[in-house]
mmCIF file with all atom_site columns, N, CA, C and O and ligand atoms in Angstrom:
data_model
loop_
_atom_site.group_PDB
_atom_site.id
_atom_site.type_symbol
_atom_site.label_atom_id
_atom_site.label_alt_id
_atom_site.label_comp_id
_atom_site.label_asym_id
_atom_site.label_entity_id
_atom_site.label_seq_id
_atom_site.pdbx_PDB_ins_code
_atom_site.Cartn_x
_atom_site.Cartn_y
_atom_site.Cartn_z
_atom_site.occupancy
_atom_site.B_iso_or_equiv
_atom_site.pdbx_formal_charge
_atom_site.auth_seq_id
_atom_site.auth_comp_id
_atom_site.auth_asym_id
_atom_site.auth_atom_id
_atom_site.pdbx_PDB_model_num
ATOM   1   N  N   . MET C 1 1  ? 2.230   -15.612 15.173 1.00 70.00 ? 1  MET C N   1
ATOM   2   C  CA  . MET C 1 1  ? 2.958   -14.339 15.268 1.00 70.00 ? 1  MET C CA  1
ATOM   3   C  C   . MET C 1 1  ? 2.006   -13.214 15.521 1.00 70.00 ? 1  MET C C   1
ATOM   4   O  O   . MET C 1 1  ? 1.033   -12.983 14.797 1.00 70.00 ? 1  MET C O   1
ATOM   5   N  N   . ALA C 1 2  ? 2.221   -12.478 16.574 1.00 83.00 ? 2  ALA C N   1
ATOM   6   C  CA  . ALA C 1 2  ? 1.327   -11.381 16.950 1.00 83.00 ? 2  ALA C CA  1
ATOM   7   C  C   . ALA C 1 2  ? 1.531   -10.163 16.046 1.00 83.00 ? 2  ALA C C   1
ATOM   8   O  O   . ALA C 1 2  ? 2.641   -9.877  15.641 1.00 83.00 ? 2  ALA C O   1
ATOM   9   N  N   . SER C 1 3  ? 0.419   -9.495  15.754 1.00 89.00 ? 3  SER C N   1
ATOM   10  C  CA  . SER C 1 3  ? 0.543   -8.280  14.924 1.00 89.00 ? 3  SER C CA  1
ATOM   11  C  C   . SER C 1 3  ? 0.915   -7.109  15.814 1.00 89.00 ? 3  SER C C   1
ATOM   12  O  O   . SER C 1 3  ? 0.389   -6.969  16.900 1.00 89.00 ? 3  SER C O   1
ATOM   13  N  N   . PRO C 1 4  ? 1.762   -6.237  15.337 1.00 93.00 ? 4  PRO C N   1
ATOM   14  C  CA  . PRO C 1 4  ? 2.216   -5.121  16.186 1.00 93.00 ? 4  PRO C CA  1
ATOM   15  C  C   . PRO C 1 4  ? 1.207   -3.996  16.239 1.00 93.00 ? 4  PRO C C   1
ATOM   16  O  O   . PRO C 1 4  ? 0.280   -3.887  15.385 1.00 93.00 ? 4  PRO C O   1
ATOM   17  N  N   . PHE C 1 5  ? 1.393   -3.136  17.221 1.00 95.00 ? 5  PHE C N   1
ATOM   18  C  CA  . PHE C 1 5  ? 0.690   -1.878  17.272 1.00 95.00 ? 5  PHE C CA  1
ATOM   19  C  C   . PHE C 1 5  ? 1.708   -0.771  16.886 1.00 95.00 ? 5  PHE C C   1
ATOM   20  O  O   . PHE C 1 5  ? 2.887   -0.936  17.110 1.00 95.00 ? 5  PHE C O   1
ATOM   21  N  N   . TYR C 1 6  ? 1.225   0.279   16.299 1.00 96.00 ? 6  TYR C N   1
ATOM   22  C  CA  . TYR C 1 6  ? 2.113   1.375   15.976 1.00 96.00 ? 6  TYR C CA  1
ATOM   23  C  C   . TYR C 1 6  ? 1.744   2.632   16.708 1.00 96.00 ? 6  TYR C C   1
ATOM   24  O  O   . TYR C 1 6  ? 0.552   2.914   16.887 1.00 96.00 ? 6  TYR C O   1
ATOM   25  N  N   . LYS C 1 7  ? 2.770   3.378   17.158 1.00 97.00 ? 7  LYS C N   1
ATOM   26  C  CA  . LYS C 1 7  ? 2.498   4.733   17.616 1.00 97.00 ? 7  LYS C CA  1
ATOM   27  C  C   . LYS C 1 7  ? 2.707   5.620   16.358 1.00 97.00 ? 7  LYS C C   1
ATOM   28  O  O   . LYS C 1 7  ? 3.780   5.634   15.780 1.00 97.00 ? 7  LYS C O   1
ATOM   29  N  N   . VAL C 1 8  ? 1.641   6.297   15.987 1.00 98.00 ? 8  VAL C N   1
ATOM   30  C  CA  . VAL C 1 8  ? 1.623   7.086   14.755 1.00 98.00 ? 8  VAL C CA  1
ATOM   31  C  C   . VAL C 1 8  ? 1.436   8.567   15.064 1.00 98.00 ? 8  VAL C C   1
ATOM   32  O  O   . VAL C 1 8  ? 0.644   8.905   15.919 1.00 98.00 ? 8  VAL C O   1
ATOM   33  N  N   . ARG C 1 9  ? 2.135   9.405   14.379 1.00 98.00 ? 9  ARG C N   1
ATOM   34  C  CA  . ARG C 1 9  ? 1.926   10.852  14.542 1.00 98.00 ? 9  ARG C CA  1
ATOM   35  C  C   . ARG C 1 9  ? 1.151   11.379  13.340 1.00 98.00 ? 9  ARG C C   1
ATOM   36  O  O   . ARG C 1 9  ? 1.489   11.153  12.210 1.00 98.00 ? 9  ARG C O   1
ATOM   37  N  N   . CYS C 1 10 ? 0.092   12.125  13.691 1.00 98.00 ? 10 CYS C N   1
ATOM   38  C  CA  . CYS C 1 10 ? -0.724  12.780  12.646 1.00 98.00 ? 10 CYS C CA  1
ATOM   39  C  C   . CYS C 1 10 ? 0.082   13.822  11.913 1.00 98.00 ? 10 CYS C C   1
ATOM   40  O  O   . CYS C 1 10 ? 0.717   14.674  12.588 1.00 98.00 ? 10 CYS C O   1
ATOM   41  N  N   . LYS C 1 11 ? 0.063   13.779  10.618 1.00 96.00 ? 11 LYS C N   1
ATOM   42  C  CA  . LYS C 1 11 ? 0.846   14.754  9.828  1.00 96.00 ? 11 LYS C CA  1
ATOM   43  C  C   . LYS C 1 11 ? 0.240   16.128  9.906  1.00 96.00 ? 11 LYS C C   1
ATOM   44  O  O   . LYS C 1 11 ? 0.885   17.128  9.634  1.00 96.00 ? 11 LYS C O   1
ATOM   45  N  N   . ASP C 1 12 ? -1.060  16.186  10.204 1.00 97.00 ? 12 ASP C N   1
ATOM   46  C  CA  . ASP C 1 12 ? -1.751  17.466  10.160 1.00 97.00 ? 12 ASP C CA  1
ATOM   47  C  C   . ASP C 1 12 ? -1.622  18.254  11.476 1.00 97.00 ? 12 ASP C C   1
ATOM   48  O  O   . ASP C 1 12 ? -1.459  19.446  11.477 1.00 97.00 ? 12 ASP C O   1
ATOM   49  N  N   . CYS C 1 13 ? -1.745  17.538  12.602 1.00 98.00 ? 13 CYS C N   1
ATOM   50  C  CA  . CYS C 1 13 ? -1.794  18.307  13.862 1.00 98.00 ? 13 CYS C CA  1
ATOM   51  C  C   . CYS C 1 13 ? -0.701  17.828  14.873 1.00 98.00 ? 13 CYS C C   1
ATOM   52  O  O   . CYS C 1 13 ? -0.560  18.427  15.911 1.00 98.00 ? 13 CYS C O   1
ATOM   53  N  N   . GLY C 1 14 ? -0.018  16.746  14.562 1.00 98.00 ? 14 GLY C N   1
ATOM   54  C  CA  . GLY C 1 14 ? 1.063   16.310  15.433 1.00 98.00 ? 14 GLY C CA  1
ATOM   55  C  C   . GLY C 1 14 ? 0.609   15.429  16.595 1.00 98.00 ? 14 GLY C C   1
ATOM   56  O  O   . GLY C 1 14 ? 1.446   14.979  17.404 1.00 98.00 ? 14 GLY C O   1
ATOM   57  N  N   . ASN C 1 15 ? -0.673  15.125  16.645 1.00 98.00 ? 15 ASN C N   1
ATOM   58  C  CA  . ASN C 1 15 ? -1.212  14.257  17.689 1.00 98.00 ? 15 ASN C CA  1
ATOM   59  C  C   . ASN C 1 15 ? -0.588  12.829  17.548 1.00 98.00 ? 15 ASN C C   1
ATOM   60  O  O   . ASN C 1 15 ? -0.425  12.332  16.425 1.00 98.00 ? 15 ASN C O   1
ATOM   61  N  N   . GLN C 1 16 ? -0.278  12.164  18.661 1.00 98.00 ? 16 GLN C N   1
ATOM   62  C  CA  . GLN C 1 16 ? 0.259   10.835  18.635 1.00 98.00 ? 16 GLN C CA  1
ATOM   63  C  C   . GLN C 1 16 ? -0.760  9.843   19.117 1.00 98.00 ? 16 GLN C C   1
ATOM   64  O  O   . GLN C 1 16 ? -1.413  10.084  20.140 1.00 98.00 ? 16 GLN C O   1
ATOM   65  N  N   . GLN C 1 17 ? -0.928  8.761   18.403 1.00 97.00 ? 17 GLN C N   1
ATOM   66  C  CA  . GLN C 1 17 ? -2.009  7.819   18.654 1.00 97.00 ? 17 GLN C CA  1
ATOM   67  C  C   . GLN C 1 17 ? -1.536  6.390   18.433 1.00 97.00 ? 17 GLN C C   1
ATOM   68  O  O   . GLN C 1 17 ? -0.696  6.174   17.532 1.00 97.00 ? 17 GLN C O   1
ATOM   69  N  N   . ILE C 1 18 ? -2.018  5.464   19.208 1.00 96.00 ? 18 ILE C N   1
ATOM   70  C  CA  . ILE C 1 18 ? -1.660  4.050   19.038 1.00 96.00 ? 18 ILE C CA  1
ATOM   71  C  C   . ILE C 1 18 ? -2.683  3.396   18.092 1.00 96.00 ? 18 ILE C C   1
ATOM   72  O  O   . ILE C 1 18 ? -3.894  3.497   18.270 1.00 96.00 ? 18 ILE C O   1
ATOM   73  N  N   . ILE C 1 19 ? -2.162  2.702   17.069 1.00 95.00 ? 19 ILE C N   1
ATOM   74  C  CA  . ILE C 1 19 ? -2.993  2.107   16.049 1.00 95.00 ? 19 ILE C CA  1
ATOM   75  C  C   . ILE C 1 19 ? -2.585  0.625   15.854 1.00 95.00 ? 19 ILE C C   1
ATOM   76  O  O   . ILE C 1 19 ? -1.425  0.312   15.814 1.00 95.00 ? 19 ILE C O   1
ATOM   77  N  N   . PHE C 1 20 ? -3.606  -0.215  15.747 1.00 94.00 ? 20 PHE C N   1
ATOM   78  C  CA  . PHE C 1 20 ? -3.363  -1.612  15.477 1.00 94.00 ? 20 PHE C CA  1
ATOM   79  C  C   . PHE C 1 20 ? -2.939  -1.780  13.999 1.00 94.00 ? 20 PHE C C   1
ATOM   80  O  O   . PHE C 1 20 ? -3.545  -1.199  13.134 1.00 94.00 ? 20 PHE C O   1
ATOM   81  N  N   . SER C 1 21 ? -1.918  -2.581  13.757 1.00 94.00 ? 21 SER C N   1
ATOM   82  C  CA  . SER C 1 21 ? -1.400  -2.694  12.396 1.00 94.00 ? 21 SER C CA  1
ATOM   83  C  C   . SER C 1 21 ? -2.367  -3.357  11.427 1.00 94.00 ? 21 SER C C   1
ATOM   84  O  O   . SER C 1 21 ? -2.258  -3.226  10.223 1.00 94.00 ? 21 SER C O   1
ATOM   85  N  N   . LYS C 1 22 ? -3.350  -4.070  12.002 1.00 93.00 ? 22 LYS C N   1
ATOM   86  C  CA  . LYS C 1 22 ? -4.362  -4.704  11.119 1.00 93.00 ? 22 LYS C CA  1
ATOM   87  C  C   . LYS C 1 22 ? -5.712  -4.130  11.410 1.00 93.00 ? 22 LYS C C   1
ATOM   88  O  O   . LYS C 1 22 ? -6.733  -4.855  11.430 1.00 93.00 ? 22 LYS C O   1
ATOM   89  N  N   . ALA C 1 23 ? -5.791  -2.847  11.615 1.00 93.00 ? 23 ALA C N   1
ATOM   90  C  CA  . ALA C 1 23 ? -7.067  -2.147  11.850 1.00 93.00 ? 23 ALA C CA  1
ATOM   91  C  C   . ALA C 1 23 ? -8.024  -2.534  10.720 1.00 93.00 ? 23 ALA C C   1
ATOM   92  O  O   . ALA C 1 23 ? -7.696  -2.439  9.570  1.00 93.00 ? 23 ALA C O   1
ATOM   93  N  N   . SER C 1 24 ? -9.250  -2.906  11.070 1.00 93.00 ? 24 SER C N   1
ATOM   94  C  CA  . SER C 1 24 ? -10.242 -3.323  10.086 1.00 93.00 ? 24 SER C CA  1
ATOM   95  C  C   . SER C 1 24 ? -11.171 -2.218  9.711  1.00 93.00 ? 24 SER C C   1
ATOM   96  O  O   . SER C 1 24 ? -12.007 -2.347  8.832  1.00 93.00 ? 24 SER C O   1
ATOM   97  N  N   . THR C 1 25 ? -11.080 -1.109  10.410 1.00 94.00 ? 25 THR C N   1
ATOM   98  C  CA  . THR C 1 25 ? -11.859 0.067   10.048 1.00 94.00 ? 25 THR C CA  1
ATOM   99  C  C   . THR C 1 25 ? -10.899 1.299   9.921  1.00 94.00 ? 25 THR C C   1
ATOM   100 O  O   . THR C 1 25 ? -9.793  1.254   10.418 1.00 94.00 ? 25 THR C O   1
ATOM   101 N  N   . LYS C 1 26 ? -11.357 2.299   9.241  1.00 96.00 ? 26 LYS C N   1
ATOM   102 C  CA  . LYS C 1 26 ? -10.560 3.512   9.078  1.00 96.00 ? 26 LYS C CA  1
ATOM   103 C  C   . LYS C 1 26 ? -10.317 4.110   10.447 1.00 96.00 ? 26 LYS C C   1
ATOM   104 O  O   . LYS C 1 26 ? -11.199 4.220   11.276 1.00 96.00 ? 26 LYS C O   1
ATOM   105 N  N   . VAL C 1 27 ? -9.063  4.510   10.693 1.00 97.00 ? 27 VAL C N   1
ATOM   106 C  CA  . VAL C 1 27 ? -8.706  5.125   11.979 1.00 97.00 ? 27 VAL C CA  1
ATOM   107 C  C   . VAL C 1 27 ? -8.494  6.617   11.773 1.00 97.00 ? 27 VAL C C   1
ATOM   108 O  O   . VAL C 1 27 ? -7.712  7.022   10.918 1.00 97.00 ? 27 VAL C O   1
ATOM   109 N  N   . LEU C 1 28 ? -9.235  7.398   12.547 1.00 98.00 ? 28 LEU C N   1
ATOM   110 C  CA  . LEU C 1 28 ? -9.170  8.839   12.432 1.00 98.00 ? 28 LEU C CA  1
ATOM   111 C  C   . LEU C 1 28 ? -8.407  9.435   13.631 1.00 98.00 ? 28 LEU C C   1
ATOM   112 O  O   . LEU C 1 28 ? -8.474  8.930   14.728 1.00 98.00 ? 28 LEU C O   1
ATOM   113 N  N   . CYS C 1 29 ? -7.734  10.518  13.353 1.00 98.00 ? 29 CYS C N   1
ATOM   114 C  CA  . CYS C 1 29 ? -7.080  11.276  14.420 1.00 98.00 ? 29 CYS C CA  1
ATOM   115 C  C   . CYS C 1 29 ? -8.132  11.761  15.419 1.00 98.00 ? 29 CYS C C   1
ATOM   116 O  O   . CYS C 1 29 ? -9.134  12.327  15.033 1.00 98.00 ? 29 CYS C O   1
ATOM   117 N  N   . HIS C 1 30 ? -7.834  11.583  16.725 1.00 97.00 ? 30 HIS C N   1
ATOM   118 C  CA  . HIS C 1 30 ? -8.820  12.012  17.748 1.00 97.00 ? 30 HIS C CA  1
ATOM   119 C  C   . HIS C 1 30 ? -8.924  13.533  17.802 1.00 97.00 ? 30 HIS C C   1
ATOM   120 O  O   . HIS C 1 30 ? -9.946  14.048  18.256 1.00 97.00 ? 30 HIS C O   1
ATOM   121 N  N   . ILE C 1 31 ? -7.905  14.207  17.377 1.00 98.00 ? 31 ILE C N   1
ATOM   122 C  CA  . ILE C 1 31 ? -7.880  15.662  17.489 1.00 98.00 ? 31 ILE C CA  1
ATOM   123 C  C   . ILE C 1 31 ? -8.489  16.347  16.262 1.00 98.00 ? 31 ILE C C   1
ATOM   124 O  O   . ILE C 1 31 ? -9.366  17.174  16.379 1.00 98.00 ? 31 ILE C O   1
ATOM   125 N  N   . CYS C 1 32 ? -7.964  16.045  15.079 1.00 98.00 ? 32 CYS C N   1
ATOM   126 C  CA  . CYS C 1 32 ? -8.398  16.792  13.913 1.00 98.00 ? 32 CYS C CA  1
ATOM   127 C  C   . CYS C 1 32 ? -9.217  15.984  12.906 1.00 98.00 ? 32 CYS C C   1
ATOM   128 O  O   . CYS C 1 32 ? -9.726  16.571  11.921 1.00 98.00 ? 32 CYS C O   1
ATOM   129 N  N   . GLY C 1 33 ? -9.330  14.681  13.110 1.00 98.00 ? 33 GLY C N   1
ATOM   130 C  CA  . GLY C 1 33 ? -10.200 13.896  12.214 1.00 98.00 ? 33 GLY C CA  1
ATOM   131 C  C   . GLY C 1 33 ? -9.518  13.427  10.973 1.00 98.00 ? 33 GLY C C   1
ATOM   132 O  O   . GLY C 1 33 ? -10.141 12.815  10.120 1.00 98.00 ? 33 GLY C O   1
ATOM   133 N  N   . SER C 1 34 ? -8.217  13.703  10.817 1.00 98.00 ? 34 SER C N   1
ATOM   134 C  CA  . SER C 1 34 ? -7.480  13.273  9.652  1.00 98.00 ? 34 SER C CA  1
ATOM   135 C  C   . SER C 1 34 ? -7.363  11.726  9.673  1.00 98.00 ? 34 SER C C   1
ATOM   136 O  O   . SER C 1 34 ? -7.318  11.103  10.732 1.00 98.00 ? 34 SER C O   1
ATOM   137 N  N   . VAL C 1 35 ? -7.298  11.127  8.501  1.00 97.00 ? 35 VAL C N   1
ATOM   138 C  CA  . VAL C 1 35 ? -7.184  9.653   8.401  1.00 97.00 ? 35 VAL C CA  1
ATOM   139 C  C   . VAL C 1 35 ? -5.783  9.232   8.746  1.00 97.00 ? 35 VAL C C   1
ATOM   140 O  O   . VAL C 1 35 ? -4.814  9.656   8.095  1.00 97.00 ? 35 VAL C O   1
ATOM   141 N  N   . LEU C 1 36 ? -5.660  8.355   9.758  1.00 97.00 ? 36 LEU C N   1
ATOM   142 C  CA  . LEU C 1 36 ? -4.339  7.864   10.162 1.00 97.00 ? 36 LEU C CA  1
ATOM   143 C  C   . LEU C 1 36 ? -4.029  6.466   9.616  1.00 97.00 ? 36 LEU C C   1
ATOM   144 O  O   . LEU C 1 36 ? -2.890  6.114   9.375  1.00 97.00 ? 36 LEU C O   1
ATOM   145 N  N   . ALA C 1 37 ? -5.081  5.674   9.387  1.00 97.00 ? 37 ALA C N   1
ATOM   146 C  CA  . ALA C 1 37 ? -4.887  4.358   8.823  1.00 97.00 ? 37 ALA C CA  1
ATOM   147 C  C   . ALA C 1 37 ? -6.153  3.912   8.060  1.00 97.00 ? 37 ALA C C   1
ATOM   148 O  O   . ALA C 1 37 ? -7.269  4.250   8.483  1.00 97.00 ? 37 ALA C O   1
ATOM   149 N  N   . GLU C 1 38 ? -5.932  3.199   6.994  1.00 97.00 ? 38 GLU C N   1
ATOM   150 C  CA  . GLU C 1 38 ? -7.036  2.699   6.180  1.00 97.00 ? 38 GLU C CA  1
ATOM   151 C  C   . GLU C 1 38 ? -6.914  1.181   6.069  1.00 97.00 ? 38 GLU C C   1
ATOM   152 O  O   . GLU C 1 38 ? -5.825  0.671   5.808  1.00 97.00 ? 38 GLU C O   1
ATOM   153 N  N   . PRO C 1 39 ? -8.041  0.474   6.218  1.00 95.00 ? 39 PRO C N   1
ATOM   154 C  CA  . PRO C 1 39 ? -7.997  -0.973  6.076  1.00 95.00 ? 39 PRO C CA  1
ATOM   155 C  C   . PRO C 1 39 ? -7.756  -1.371  4.614  1.00 95.00 ? 39 PRO C C   1
ATOM   156 O  O   . PRO C 1 39 ? -8.232  -0.715  3.699  1.00 95.00 ? 39 PRO C O   1
ATOM   157 N  N   . THR C 1 40 ? -7.006  -2.459  4.420  1.00 93.00 ? 40 THR C N   1
ATOM   158 C  CA  . THR C 1 40 ? -6.764  -2.916  3.061  1.00 93.00 ? 40 THR C CA  1
ATOM   159 C  C   . THR C 1 40 ? -7.167  -4.383  2.928  1.00 93.00 ? 40 THR C C   1
ATOM   160 O  O   . THR C 1 40 ? -6.930  -4.994  1.925  1.00 93.00 ? 40 THR C O   1
ATOM   161 N  N   . GLY C 1 41 ? -7.754  -4.963  3.963  1.00 85.00 ? 41 GLY C N   1
ATOM   162 C  CA  . GLY C 1 41 ? -8.088  -6.386  3.948  1.00 85.00 ? 41 GLY C CA  1
ATOM   163 C  C   . GLY C 1 41 ? -7.069  -7.223  4.667  1.00 85.00 ? 41 GLY C C   1
ATOM   164 O  O   . GLY C 1 41 ? -7.355  -8.343  5.112  1.00 85.00 ? 41 GLY C O   1
ATOM   165 N  N   . GLY C 1 42 ? -5.898  -6.697  4.846  1.00 85.00 ? 42 GLY C N   1
ATOM   166 C  CA  . GLY C 1 42 ? -4.838  -7.365  5.627  1.00 85.00 ? 42 GLY C CA  1
ATOM   167 C  C   . GLY C 1 42 ? -4.247  -6.335  6.534  1.00 85.00 ? 42 GLY C C   1
ATOM   168 O  O   . GLY C 1 42 ? -4.902  -5.827  7.460  1.00 85.00 ? 42 GLY C O   1
ATOM   169 N  N   . LYS C 1 43 ? -3.015  -6.007  6.286  1.00 90.00 ? 43 LYS C N   1
ATOM   170 C  CA  . LYS C 1 43 ? -2.350  -4.952  7.048  1.00 90.00 ? 43 LYS C CA  1
ATOM   171 C  C   . LYS C 1 43 ? -2.901  -3.599  6.685  1.00 90.00 ? 43 LYS C C   1
ATOM   172 O  O   . LYS C 1 43 ? -3.039  -3.294  5.508  1.00 90.00 ? 43 LYS C O   1
ATOM   173 N  N   . ALA C 1 44 ? -3.179  -2.766  7.682  1.00 94.00 ? 44 ALA C N   1
ATOM   174 C  CA  . ALA C 1 44 ? -3.753  -1.456  7.407  1.00 94.00 ? 44 ALA C CA  1
ATOM   175 C  C   . ALA C 1 44 ? -2.666  -0.562  6.763  1.00 94.00 ? 44 ALA C C   1
ATOM   176 O  O   . ALA C 1 44 ? -1.469  -0.719  7.016  1.00 94.00 ? 44 ALA C O   1
ATOM   177 N  N   . LYS C 1 45 ? -3.111  0.292   5.919  1.00 96.00 ? 45 LYS C N   1
ATOM   178 C  CA  . LYS C 1 45 ? -2.214  1.307   5.314  1.00 96.00 ? 45 LYS C CA  1
ATOM   179 C  C   . LYS C 1 45 ? -2.098  2.464   6.258  1.00 96.00 ? 45 LYS C C   1
ATOM   180 O  O   . LYS C 1 45 ? -3.082  3.179   6.524  1.00 96.00 ? 45 LYS C O   1
ATOM   181 N  N   . ILE C 1 46 ? -0.898  2.736   6.743  1.00 96.00 ? 46 ILE C N   1
ATOM   182 C  CA  . ILE C 1 46 ? -0.686  3.793   7.717  1.00 96.00 ? 46 ILE C CA  1
ATOM   183 C  C   . ILE C 1 46 ? -0.371  5.100   6.974  1.00 96.00 ? 46 ILE C C   1
ATOM   184 O  O   . ILE C 1 46 ? 0.522   5.126   6.148  1.00 96.00 ? 46 ILE C O   1
ATOM   185 N  N   . LYS C 1 47 ? -1.172  6.102   7.303  1.00 96.00 ? 47 LYS C N   1
ATOM   186 C  CA  . LYS C 1 47 ? -1.040  7.372   6.622  1.00 96.00 ? 47 LYS C CA  1
ATOM   187 C  C   . LYS C 1 47 ? -0.095  8.348   7.373  1.00 96.00 ? 47 LYS C C   1
ATOM   188 O  O   . LYS C 1 47 ? 0.475   9.228   6.767  1.00 96.00 ? 47 LYS C O   1
ATOM   189 N  N   . GLY C 1 48 ? -0.077  8.193   8.659  1.00 95.00 ? 48 GLY C N   1
ATOM   190 C  CA  . GLY C 1 48 ? 0.761   9.082   9.444  1.00 95.00 ? 48 GLY C CA  1
ATOM   191 C  C   . GLY C 1 48 ? 2.201   8.625   9.518  1.00 95.00 ? 48 GLY C C   1
ATOM   192 O  O   . GLY C 1 48 ? 2.598   7.708   8.806  1.00 95.00 ? 48 GLY C O   1
ATOM   193 N  N   . GLU C 1 49 ? 2.950   9.242   10.360 1.00 97.00 ? 49 GLU C N   1
ATOM   194 C  CA  . GLU C 1 49 ? 4.356   8.869   10.547 1.00 97.00 ? 49 GLU C CA  1
ATOM   195 C  C   . GLU C 1 49 ? 4.488   7.889   11.697 1.00 97.00 ? 49 GLU C C   1
ATOM   196 O  O   . GLU C 1 49 ? 4.018   8.161   12.810 1.00 97.00 ? 49 GLU C O   1
ATOM   197 N  N   . ILE C 1 50 ? 5.084   6.708   11.449 1.00 97.00 ? 50 ILE C N   1
ATOM   198 C  CA  . ILE C 1 50 ? 5.235   5.688   12.477 1.00 97.00 ? 50 ILE C CA  1
ATOM   199 C  C   . ILE C 1 50 ? 6.435   6.040   13.327 1.00 97.00 ? 50 ILE C C   1
ATOM   200 O  O   . ILE C 1 50 ? 7.550   6.160   12.841 1.00 97.00 ? 50 ILE C O   1
ATOM   201 N  N   . LEU C 1 51 ? 6.175   6.241   14.637 1.00 98.00 ? 51 LEU C N   1
ATOM   202 C  CA  . LEU C 1 51 ? 7.242   6.611   15.587 1.00 98.00 ? 51 LEU C CA  1
ATOM   203 C  C   . LEU C 1 51 ? 7.790   5.396   16.271 1.00 98.00 ? 51 LEU C C   1
ATOM   204 O  O   . LEU C 1 51 ? 9.018   5.307   16.488 1.00 98.00 ? 51 LEU C O   1
ATOM   205 N  N   . GLU C 1 52 ? 6.926   4.497   16.656 1.00 97.00 ? 52 GLU C N   1
ATOM   206 C  CA  . GLU C 1 52 ? 7.373   3.309   17.413 1.00 97.00 ? 52 GLU C CA  1
ATOM   207 C  C   . GLU C 1 52 ? 6.493   2.134   17.046 1.00 97.00 ? 52 GLU C C   1
ATOM   208 O  O   . GLU C 1 52 ? 5.374   2.318   16.597 1.00 97.00 ? 52 GLU C O   1
ATOM   209 N  N   . GLU C 1 53 ? 7.028   0.955   17.302 1.00 96.00 ? 53 GLU C N   1
ATOM   210 C  CA  . GLU C 1 53 ? 6.288   -0.268  17.033 1.00 96.00 ? 53 GLU C CA  1
ATOM   211 C  C   . GLU C 1 53 ? 6.292   -1.097  18.311 1.00 96.00 ? 53 GLU C C   1
ATOM   212 O  O   . GLU C 1 53 ? 7.329   -1.227  18.971 1.00 96.00 ? 53 GLU C O   1
ATOM   213 N  N   . TYR C 1 54 ? 5.160   -1.594  18.695 1.00 95.00 ? 54 TYR C N   1
ATOM   214 C  CA  . TYR C 1 54 ? 5.023   -2.396  19.909 1.00 95.00 ? 54 TYR C CA  1
ATOM   215 C  C   . TYR C 1 54 ? 4.615   -3.826  19.529 1.00 95.00 ? 54 TYR C C   1
ATOM   216 O  O   . TYR C 1 54 ? 3.655   -4.050  18.843 1.00 95.00 ? 54 TYR C O   1
ATOM   217 N  N   . ARG C 1 55 ? 5.393   -4.782  20.037 1.00 90.00 ? 55 ARG C N   1
ATOM   218 C  CA  . ARG C 1 55 ? 5.035   -6.184  19.816 1.00 90.00 ? 55 ARG C CA  1
ATOM   219 C  C   . ARG C 1 55 ? 4.888   -6.888  21.144 1.00 90.00 ? 55 ARG C C   1
ATOM   220 O  O   . ARG C 1 55 ? 5.628   -6.609  22.070 1.00 90.00 ? 55 ARG C O   1
ATOM   221 N  N   . HIS C 1 56 ? 4.010   -7.834  21.197 1.00 72.00 ? 56 HIS C N   1
ATOM   222 C  CA  . HIS C 1 56 ? 3.847   -8.642  22.387 1.00 72.00 ? 56 HIS C CA  1
ATOM   223 C  C   . HIS C 1 56 ? 5.006   -9.616  22.433 1.00 72.00 ? 56 HIS C C   1
ATOM   224 O  O   . HIS C 1 56 ? 5.388   -10.182 21.410 1.00 72.00 ? 56 HIS C O   1
ATOM   225 N  N   . ALA C 1 57 ? 5.514   -9.845  23.593 1.00 64.00 ? 57 ALA C N   1
ATOM   226 C  CA  . ALA C 1 57 ? 6.675   -10.741 23.776 1.00 64.00 ? 57 ALA C CA  1
ATOM   227 C  C   . ALA C 1 57 ? 6.266   -12.171 23.474 1.00 64.00 ? 57 ALA C C   1
ATOM   228 O  O   . ALA C 1 57 ? 5.117   -12.535 23.665 1.00 64.00 ? 57 ALA C O   1
HETATM 229 ZN ZN1 . LIG T 2 .  ? -4.581  15.187  13.657 1.00 58.49 ? 1  LIG T ZN1 1
#
């Protein structure tokens, strides 16, 4: 089963960014540097607002 990607919106600046659901490193907003996702050892903890989910067919 493929892990999805998320389109996440930064709560601080509104920037939208694509994030892997199992990101193994902290993901920062490209614009303001706010943390959008934190690794937990499995599925990343998403800090922003998830707008869409992309799965491979
Ligand atoms: Zn931001």
